[in-house]
mmCIF file of C-alpha atoms in Angstrom:
data_model
loop_
_atom_site.group_PDB
_atom_site.id
_atom_site.type_symbol
_atom_site.label_atom_id
_atom_site.label_comp_id
_atom_site.label_asym_id
_atom_site.label_seq_id
_atom_site.Cartn_x
_atom_site.Cartn_y
_atom_site.Cartn_z
ATOM 1 C CA MET A 1 -8.662 16.441 -8.033
ATOM 2 C CA ASP A 2 -11.000 16.242 -5.021
ATOM 3 C CA SER A 3 -13.066 19.213 -3.843
ATOM 4 C CA LYS A 4 -10.757 19.847 -0.888
ATOM 5 C CA SER A 5 -7.566 20.302 -2.904
ATOM 6 C CA VAL A 6 -6.298 23.637 -4.171
ATOM 7 C CA CYS A 7 -3.519 23.845 -6.768
ATOM 8 C CA ARG A 8 -1.642 27.092 -7.509
ATOM 9 C CA GLU A 9 1.042 26.504 -10.143
ATOM 10 C CA LYS A 10 3.386 24.133 -8.285
ATOM 11 C CA THR A 11 1.743 24.459 -4.886
ATOM 12 C CA MET A 12 -0.775 21.971 -3.547
ATOM 13 C CA ILE A 13 -2.888 22.414 -0.412
ATOM 14 C CA LYS A 14 -4.565 19.370 1.117
ATOM 15 C CA PHE A 15 -7.076 19.251 3.948
ATOM 16 C CA VAL A 16 -6.230 16.024 5.758
ATOM 17 C CA ASN A 17 -9.156 14.227 7.402
ATOM 18 C CA ALA A 18 -9.151 11.459 10.012
ATOM 19 C CA LYS A 19 -10.850 8.071 10.427
ATOM 20 C CA ILE A 20 -12.703 6.135 13.065
ATOM 21 C CA ASN A 21 -12.913 2.370 13.449
ATOM 22 C CA LEU A 22 -16.362 0.816 13.335
ATOM 23 C CA GLY A 23 -15.478 -2.293 15.296
ATOM 24 C CA LEU A 24 -11.953 -3.655 15.612
ATOM 25 C CA ASN A 25 -11.236 -7.348 16.097
ATOM 26 C CA ILE A 26 -7.777 -8.825 16.689
ATOM 27 C CA VAL A 27 -8.123 -12.232 15.029
ATOM 28 C CA GLY A 28 -4.603 -13.709 15.093
ATOM 29 C CA ARG A 29 -0.907 -13.243 15.734
ATOM 30 C CA ARG A 30 1.450 -13.401 12.770
ATOM 31 C CA GLU A 31 4.848 -15.032 12.527
ATOM 32 C CA ASP A 32 6.434 -11.605 12.025
ATOM 33 C CA GLY A 33 5.164 -10.516 15.453
ATOM 34 C CA TYR A 34 2.348 -8.343 14.142
ATOM 35 C CA HIS A 35 -1.350 -9.099 14.516
ATOM 36 C CA ASN A 36 -4.045 -9.736 11.950
ATOM 37 C CA LEU A 37 -7.120 -7.625 12.474
ATOM 38 C CA GLU A 38 -10.537 -6.963 11.009
ATOM 39 C CA THR A 39 -12.130 -3.529 11.142
ATOM 40 C CA VAL A 40 -14.139 -1.030 9.153
ATOM 41 C CA PHE A 41 -12.330 2.249 8.519
ATOM 42 C CA PHE A 42 -14.688 5.203 8.176
ATOM 43 C CA PRO A 43 -13.435 8.667 7.098
ATOM 44 C CA VAL A 44 -14.443 11.617 9.285
ATOM 45 C CA GLY A 45 -13.921 15.355 9.014
ATOM 46 C CA ILE A 46 -13.929 15.458 5.215
ATOM 47 C CA GLU A 47 -15.995 18.672 5.244
ATOM 48 C CA SER A 48 -14.116 20.266 8.161
ATOM 49 C CA GLY A 49 -13.354 23.924 7.499
ATOM 50 C CA MET A 50 -16.157 24.245 4.954
ATOM 51 C CA PRO A 51 -19.196 26.489 5.686
ATOM 52 C CA GLN A 52 -21.295 23.498 6.762
ATOM 53 C CA GLN A 53 -18.500 22.310 9.111
ATOM 54 C CA PRO A 54 -16.658 25.494 10.182
ATOM 55 C CA GLU A 55 -15.017 24.000 13.284
ATOM 56 C CA PRO A 56 -11.296 23.335 12.550
ATOM 57 C CA PHE A 57 -10.388 19.659 12.725
ATOM 58 C CA ASP A 58 -8.404 18.601 9.655
ATOM 59 C CA ASP A 59 -4.657 19.000 9.293
ATOM 60 C CA ILE A 60 -3.640 21.427 6.544
ATOM 61 C CA LEU A 61 -0.806 20.224 4.332
ATOM 62 C CA GLU A 62 0.842 22.658 1.895
ATOM 63 C CA VAL A 63 3.377 21.334 -0.596
ATOM 64 C CA ASN A 64 5.374 23.618 -2.891
ATOM 65 C CA LEU A 65 7.891 22.495 -5.506
ATOM 66 C CA ASP A 66 10.807 24.865 -6.183
ATOM 67 C CA ARG A 67 12.357 23.724 -9.467
ATOM 68 C CA ASN A 68 15.320 26.054 -8.993
ATOM 69 C CA ARG A 69 16.695 24.211 -5.974
ATOM 70 C CA ALA A 70 18.427 20.867 -5.557
ATOM 71 C CA THR A 71 16.212 17.855 -4.896
ATOM 72 C CA GLY A 72 15.262 17.579 -1.248
ATOM 73 C CA CYS A 73 12.637 18.317 1.380
ATOM 74 C CA ARG A 74 12.250 21.295 3.701
ATOM 75 C CA PHE A 75 9.643 20.471 6.322
ATOM 76 C CA GLN A 76 7.967 22.732 8.858
ATOM 77 C CA ILE A 77 5.278 21.760 11.344
ATOM 78 C CA MET A 78 3.041 24.048 13.378
ATOM 79 C CA GLY A 79 -0.171 23.824 15.386
ATOM 80 C CA ARG A 80 -0.614 20.873 17.720
ATOM 81 C CA LYS A 81 2.557 19.530 19.290
ATOM 82 C CA VAL A 82 3.777 16.229 17.865
ATOM 83 C CA ASP A 83 6.085 14.028 19.959
ATOM 84 C CA CYS A 84 8.420 13.346 17.052
ATOM 85 C CA GLU A 85 11.497 15.005 15.582
ATOM 86 C CA PRO A 86 10.659 16.656 12.227
ATOM 87 C CA GLU A 87 13.060 14.399 10.298
ATOM 88 C CA ASN A 88 11.182 11.357 11.634
ATOM 89 C CA ASN A 89 7.739 12.665 10.734
ATOM 90 C CA LEU A 90 5.808 10.400 8.384
ATOM 91 C CA VAL A 91 5.374 13.279 5.934
ATOM 92 C CA VAL A 92 9.155 13.493 5.513
ATOM 93 C CA LYS A 93 9.407 9.720 5.169
ATOM 94 C CA ALA A 94 6.607 9.780 2.584
ATOM 95 C CA THR A 95 8.409 12.480 0.593
ATOM 96 C CA THR A 96 11.703 10.584 0.665
ATOM 97 C CA LEU A 97 9.949 7.398 -0.472
ATOM 98 C CA PHE A 98 8.069 9.232 -3.217
ATOM 99 C CA VAL A 99 11.187 10.921 -4.642
ATOM 100 C CA ARG A 100 13.104 7.643 -4.639
ATOM 101 C CA SER A 101 10.202 5.863 -6.332
ATOM 102 C CA TYR A 102 9.867 8.683 -8.853
ATOM 103 C CA PHE A 103 13.483 8.409 -9.984
ATOM 104 C CA ASP A 104 13.187 4.620 -10.157
ATOM 105 C CA LYS A 105 10.104 4.945 -12.353
ATOM 106 C CA VAL A 106 11.111 7.830 -14.601
ATOM 107 C CA GLY A 107 14.776 6.901 -14.810
ATOM 108 C CA ILE A 108 16.252 10.410 -14.945
ATOM 109 C CA ASP A 109 19.122 11.893 -12.980
ATOM 110 C CA ASP A 110 18.444 15.621 -13.226
ATOM 111 C CA SER A 111 17.318 17.599 -10.223
ATOM 112 C CA LEU A 112 13.642 17.305 -9.419
ATOM 113 C CA GLY A 113 13.592 20.362 -7.173
ATOM 114 C CA LEU A 114 13.063 21.223 -3.529
ATOM 115 C CA PHE A 115 9.780 20.312 -1.870
ATOM 116 C CA ASN A 116 8.801 22.910 0.729
ATOM 117 C CA ILE A 117 6.225 21.260 2.992
ATOM 118 C CA ASN A 118 4.254 22.962 5.746
ATOM 119 C CA LEU A 119 1.993 20.941 8.029
ATOM 120 C CA ASP A 120 -0.515 22.717 10.280
ATOM 121 C CA LYS A 121 -1.602 20.096 12.826
ATOM 122 C CA HIS A 122 -5.139 20.049 14.173
ATOM 123 C CA LEU A 123 -5.737 16.292 14.432
ATOM 124 C CA PRO A 124 -4.684 14.965 17.841
ATOM 125 C CA SER A 125 -1.876 12.411 18.195
ATOM 126 C CA GLY A 126 -2.278 9.134 20.042
ATOM 127 C CA ALA A 127 -6.017 9.289 19.481
ATOM 128 C CA GLY A 128 -6.720 6.278 17.255
ATOM 129 C CA LEU A 129 -7.840 8.637 14.490
ATOM 130 C CA GLY A 130 -4.982 7.922 12.072
ATOM 131 C CA GLY A 131 -3.718 11.509 11.891
ATOM 132 C CA GLY A 132 -0.061 10.679 11.182
ATOM 133 C CA SER A 133 -0.947 8.023 8.617
ATOM 134 C CA ALA A 134 -3.343 10.429 6.923
ATOM 135 C CA ASP A 135 -0.648 13.122 6.694
ATOM 136 C CA ALA A 136 1.707 10.655 5.009
ATOM 137 C CA SER A 137 -0.842 9.426 2.473
ATOM 138 C CA PHE A 138 -2.081 12.908 1.624
ATOM 139 C CA ALA A 139 1.561 13.944 1.130
ATOM 140 C CA LEU A 140 1.988 11.124 -1.408
ATOM 141 C CA MET A 141 -1.141 12.249 -3.249
ATOM 142 C CA ALA A 142 -0.106 15.919 -3.213
ATOM 143 C CA LEU A 143 3.355 15.118 -4.592
ATOM 144 C CA ASN A 144 1.806 12.912 -7.255
ATOM 145 C CA GLU A 145 -0.565 15.684 -8.381
ATOM 146 C CA ILE A 146 2.194 18.312 -8.474
ATOM 147 C CA LEU A 147 4.205 16.055 -10.807
ATOM 148 C CA ASP A 148 1.216 15.375 -13.092
ATOM 149 C CA GLU A 149 0.370 11.974 -11.604
ATOM 150 C CA PRO A 150 3.239 9.675 -12.597
ATOM 151 C CA PHE A 151 1.821 7.015 -10.255
ATOM 152 C CA SER A 152 -1.544 5.255 -10.447
ATOM 153 C CA GLU A 153 -3.760 4.794 -7.405
ATOM 154 C CA ARG A 154 -2.637 1.160 -7.199
ATOM 155 C CA GLU A 155 1.010 2.258 -7.148
ATOM 156 C CA LEU A 156 0.302 4.830 -4.433
ATOM 157 C CA LEU A 157 -1.418 2.127 -2.387
ATOM 158 C CA ARG A 158 1.650 -0.102 -2.617
ATOM 159 C CA MET A 159 3.888 2.831 -1.736
ATOM 160 C CA SER A 160 1.790 3.781 1.266
ATOM 161 C CA GLN A 161 1.984 0.246 2.709
ATOM 162 C CA LYS A 162 5.676 0.875 3.388
ATOM 163 C CA LEU A 163 4.779 3.813 5.649
ATOM 164 C CA GLY A 164 2.178 2.273 7.958
ATOM 165 C CA ALA A 165 -0.756 -0.106 8.194
ATOM 166 C CA ASP A 166 -3.394 2.668 8.175
ATOM 167 C CA CYS A 167 -1.841 4.592 5.283
ATOM 168 C CA PRO A 168 -3.405 2.716 2.344
ATOM 169 C CA PHE A 169 -6.898 3.501 3.640
ATOM 170 C CA PHE A 170 -6.325 7.234 3.274
ATOM 171 C CA ILE A 171 -5.381 6.809 -0.385
ATOM 172 C CA LEU A 172 -8.908 5.480 -0.984
ATOM 173 C CA ASN A 173 -10.529 7.606 1.775
ATOM 174 C CA THR A 174 -13.863 5.811 1.570
ATOM 175 C CA PRO A 175 -15.446 3.347 4.024
ATOM 176 C CA CYS A 176 -13.525 0.077 3.810
ATOM 177 C CA PHE A 177 -13.438 -3.316 5.462
ATOM 178 C CA ALA A 178 -9.787 -3.884 6.371
ATOM 179 C CA GLU A 179 -7.941 -7.086 7.173
ATOM 180 C CA GLY A 180 -4.330 -8.243 7.481
ATOM 181 C CA THR A 181 -2.566 -5.525 9.452
ATOM 182 C CA GLY A 182 -5.061 -3.063 7.964
ATOM 183 C CA GLU A 183 -3.594 -2.899 4.480
ATOM 184 C CA ILE A 184 -6.020 -5.291 2.714
ATOM 185 C CA LEU A 185 -9.001 -3.102 1.866
ATOM 186 C CA SER A 186 -12.444 -3.746 0.438
ATOM 187 C CA PRO A 187 -14.798 -0.752 0.008
ATOM 188 C CA VAL A 188 -18.099 -1.183 1.841
ATOM 189 C CA ASP A 189 -21.387 0.694 1.717
ATOM 190 C CA ILE A 190 -21.857 2.114 5.229
ATOM 191 C CA ASP A 191 -24.474 4.866 5.137
ATOM 192 C CA LEU A 192 -24.447 7.166 8.176
ATOM 193 C CA LYS A 193 -25.638 10.283 6.364
ATOM 194 C CA GLY A 194 -27.685 12.570 8.551
ATOM 195 C CA LYS A 195 -26.255 11.130 11.784
ATOM 196 C CA TRP A 196 -24.151 13.187 14.185
ATOM 197 C CA LEU A 197 -20.679 12.144 15.328
ATOM 198 C CA LEU A 198 -19.151 13.355 18.584
ATOM 199 C CA ILE A 199 -15.462 12.640 19.255
ATOM 200 C CA THR A 200 -13.927 13.149 22.692
ATOM 201 C CA LYS A 201 -10.154 12.908 23.230
ATOM 202 C CA PRO A 202 -9.140 12.864 26.919
ATOM 203 C CA ASP A 203 -5.577 13.879 27.774
ATOM 204 C CA ILE A 204 -4.357 10.280 27.582
ATOM 205 C CA PHE A 205 -1.748 8.891 25.191
ATOM 206 C CA ILE A 206 -1.705 5.167 24.426
ATOM 207 C CA SER A 207 1.196 3.739 22.444
ATOM 208 C CA THR A 208 0.614 0.911 19.999
ATOM 209 C CA LYS A 209 2.856 -1.343 22.089
ATOM 210 C CA GLU A 210 0.843 -0.641 25.215
ATOM 211 C CA ALA A 211 -2.431 -1.197 23.398
ATOM 212 C CA PHE A 212 -1.460 -4.720 22.318
ATOM 213 C CA GLN A 213 -0.426 -5.762 25.824
ATOM 214 C CA GLY A 214 -3.071 -8.103 27.178
ATOM 215 C CA ILE A 215 -4.691 -8.694 23.789
ATOM 216 C CA SER A 216 -5.807 -12.296 23.192
ATOM 217 C CA PRO A 217 -6.594 -12.853 19.502
ATOM 218 C CA LYS A 218 -9.902 -14.572 18.795
ATOM 219 C CA ARG A 219 -12.554 -14.818 16.130
ATOM 220 C CA PRO A 220 -15.360 -12.271 16.625
ATOM 221 C CA ASP A 221 -18.984 -13.231 17.165
ATOM 222 C CA PHE A 222 -20.019 -10.758 14.469
ATOM 223 C CA ASP A 223 -18.329 -10.561 11.061
ATOM 224 C CA LEU A 224 -17.715 -6.893 10.216
ATOM 225 C CA ARG A 225 -17.931 -7.707 6.504
ATOM 226 C CA TYR A 226 -21.689 -7.627 7.017
ATOM 227 C CA LEU A 227 -21.834 -4.393 9.016
ATOM 228 C CA SER A 228 -23.775 -2.593 6.290
ATOM 229 C CA TYR A 229 -26.641 -5.069 6.809
ATOM 230 C CA LEU A 230 -26.821 -4.504 10.573
ATOM 231 C CA PRO A 231 -29.014 -1.561 11.673
ATOM 232 C CA LEU A 232 -27.137 1.041 13.694
ATOM 233 C CA GLU A 233 -29.534 0.462 16.598
ATOM 234 C CA GLU A 234 -28.187 -3.113 16.880
ATOM 235 C CA TRP A 235 -24.458 -2.242 16.920
ATOM 236 C CA ASN A 236 -24.177 -1.826 20.691
ATOM 237 C CA GLY A 237 -22.925 -5.111 22.130
ATOM 238 C CA ARG A 238 -22.255 -6.658 18.712
ATOM 239 C CA VAL A 239 -19.778 -4.268 17.061
ATOM 240 C CA ILE A 240 -16.813 -4.516 19.427
ATOM 241 C CA ASN A 241 -13.386 -2.882 19.689
ATOM 242 C CA ASP A 242 -11.203 -5.600 21.234
ATOM 243 C CA PHE A 243 -8.768 -3.032 22.636
ATOM 244 C CA GLU A 244 -11.393 -1.778 25.075
ATOM 245 C CA ALA A 245 -11.158 -4.984 27.150
ATOM 246 C CA SER A 246 -7.494 -4.395 27.957
ATOM 247 C CA ILE A 247 -7.324 -0.582 27.893
ATOM 248 C CA PHE A 248 -10.449 0.400 29.837
ATOM 249 C CA PRO A 249 -9.317 -1.283 33.097
ATOM 250 C CA ARG A 250 -6.070 0.712 32.912
ATOM 251 C CA TYR A 251 -7.795 3.947 31.932
ATOM 252 C CA PRO A 252 -11.265 3.917 33.550
ATOM 253 C CA GLN A 253 -11.755 7.514 32.402
ATOM 254 C CA LEU A 254 -12.148 6.223 28.832
ATOM 255 C CA ALA A 255 -14.845 3.777 29.894
ATOM 256 C CA ALA A 256 -16.578 6.640 31.723
ATOM 257 C CA VAL A 257 -16.602 8.789 28.559
ATOM 258 C CA LYS A 258 -18.193 5.956 26.597
ATOM 259 C CA GLU A 259 -20.837 5.412 29.271
ATOM 260 C CA GLU A 260 -21.572 9.134 29.349
ATOM 261 C CA LEU A 261 -22.107 9.249 25.583
ATOM 262 C CA TYR A 262 -24.688 6.483 25.888
ATOM 263 C CA ALA A 263 -26.292 8.301 28.823
ATOM 264 C CA PHE A 264 -26.694 11.377 26.622
ATOM 265 C CA GLY A 265 -28.421 9.425 23.881
ATOM 266 C CA ALA A 266 -25.741 7.993 21.590
ATOM 267 C CA VAL A 267 -27.084 5.145 19.479
ATOM 268 C CA TYR A 268 -23.591 3.647 19.357
ATOM 269 C CA ALA A 269 -20.334 4.537 21.108
ATOM 270 C CA SER A 270 -16.844 3.073 20.939
ATOM 271 C CA MET A 271 -13.155 3.723 21.259
ATOM 272 C CA SER A 272 -11.480 4.367 17.905
ATOM 273 C CA GLY A 273 -8.473 2.264 17.006
ATOM 274 C CA SER A 274 -6.169 1.686 19.954
ATOM 275 C CA GLY A 275 -7.371 4.908 21.615
ATOM 276 C CA SER A 276 -7.569 7.201 23.264
ATOM 277 C CA SER A 277 -10.462 8.954 21.500
ATOM 278 C CA ILE A 278 -14.030 7.842 22.182
ATOM 279 C CA TYR A 279 -16.812 8.596 19.729
ATOM 280 C CA GLY A 280 -20.589 8.473 19.806
ATOM 281 C CA ILE A 281 -23.054 8.395 16.917
ATOM 282 C CA PHE A 282 -26.317 10.273 17.514
ATOM 283 C CA ASN A 283 -29.572 10.406 15.599
ATOM 284 C CA SER A 284 -30.405 14.017 16.433
ATOM 285 C CA GLU A 285 -28.530 17.298 16.472
ATOM 286 C CA GLU A 286 -30.143 18.279 19.773
ATOM 287 C CA THR A 287 -28.887 15.272 21.728
ATOM 288 C CA ALA A 288 -25.466 15.416 20.072
ATOM 289 C CA LYS A 289 -25.010 19.076 20.996
ATOM 290 C CA ALA A 290 -26.147 18.438 24.568
ATOM 291 C CA ALA A 291 -23.536 15.687 24.841
ATOM 292 C CA ARG A 292 -20.881 17.952 23.315
ATOM 293 C CA ASP A 293 -21.645 20.753 25.762
ATOM 294 C CA ARG A 294 -21.300 18.325 28.670
ATOM 295 C CA GLN A 295 -18.031 16.865 27.364
ATOM 296 C CA GLN A 296 -16.549 20.315 26.818
ATOM 297 C CA THR A 297 -16.846 21.077 30.531
ATOM 298 C CA THR A 298 -14.234 18.371 31.177
ATOM 299 C CA TYR A 299 -12.179 17.862 28.004
ATOM 300 C CA ASP A 300 -10.430 20.212 25.574
ATOM 301 C CA GLY A 301 -10.512 17.757 22.666
ATOM 302 C CA VAL A 302 -14.188 17.572 21.667
ATOM 303 C CA TRP A 303 -15.458 17.714 18.073
ATOM 304 C CA LEU A 304 -18.938 17.397 16.600
ATOM 305 C CA PHE A 305 -19.728 16.602 12.952
ATOM 306 C CA ARG A 306 -22.777 15.971 10.833
ATOM 307 C CA LEU A 307 -22.077 12.812 8.857
#
């Protein structure tokens, strides 16, 4: 059990972190209509809520199993508003998939019990931070721990692929080079310890469909497999998010945030995923906090972390 899980009898509490993309290249269009991509997923907010990172950022997922009730799921969401009916939330879909897979694996017909699930949302939606995918994957892991781990990590990875392209990453929750639609993962050694990360989320929502409009797949000039060998000071101009080329002209405010982060001393800045959050990586606490203070005068969604 990881250090951010708490188990009380048949209750599990998970602190659900996010991710950023270190580069994102759209390299080809698939026959099924999806796109092949290459990116490095990097987990962020893992220590959110702890004394060293007291600012709230992570979602809080509480799962309780009531053995005295018929098998099912009772789901409640609070905190940040999510533009999705509760029954369509990925946490509910993850629970349904898990229960079905559990009965297929164990081969019993008796009642499993009622899963009472509460989700307190802090991670923003439509931000490119993977909040919904993370909720789903952490739900799978919480359910698995409550039932004494009937599924291996490999089985959870396969299960999570059915929920979304970003979901398998959160099962591993370690820096990974991703390819395919994001489901083919290879852990990588990206060391950003001691750096400062500032995330700014303007009040802009970008759907996945909108993000892919205007995208022209191509091979990147820099292969992200070798990102760990490239000094952070050389990322600017070489580590590219392809979505910026099509999204920034439509939302110049996002380009302005990125430029402002560089103006305040970011060593590297980029949009995460398909947006709309923009992040900057800083060498010093002083410059990072100055940038945060400036961003907070304009935007409500601003978070600062020590990596």
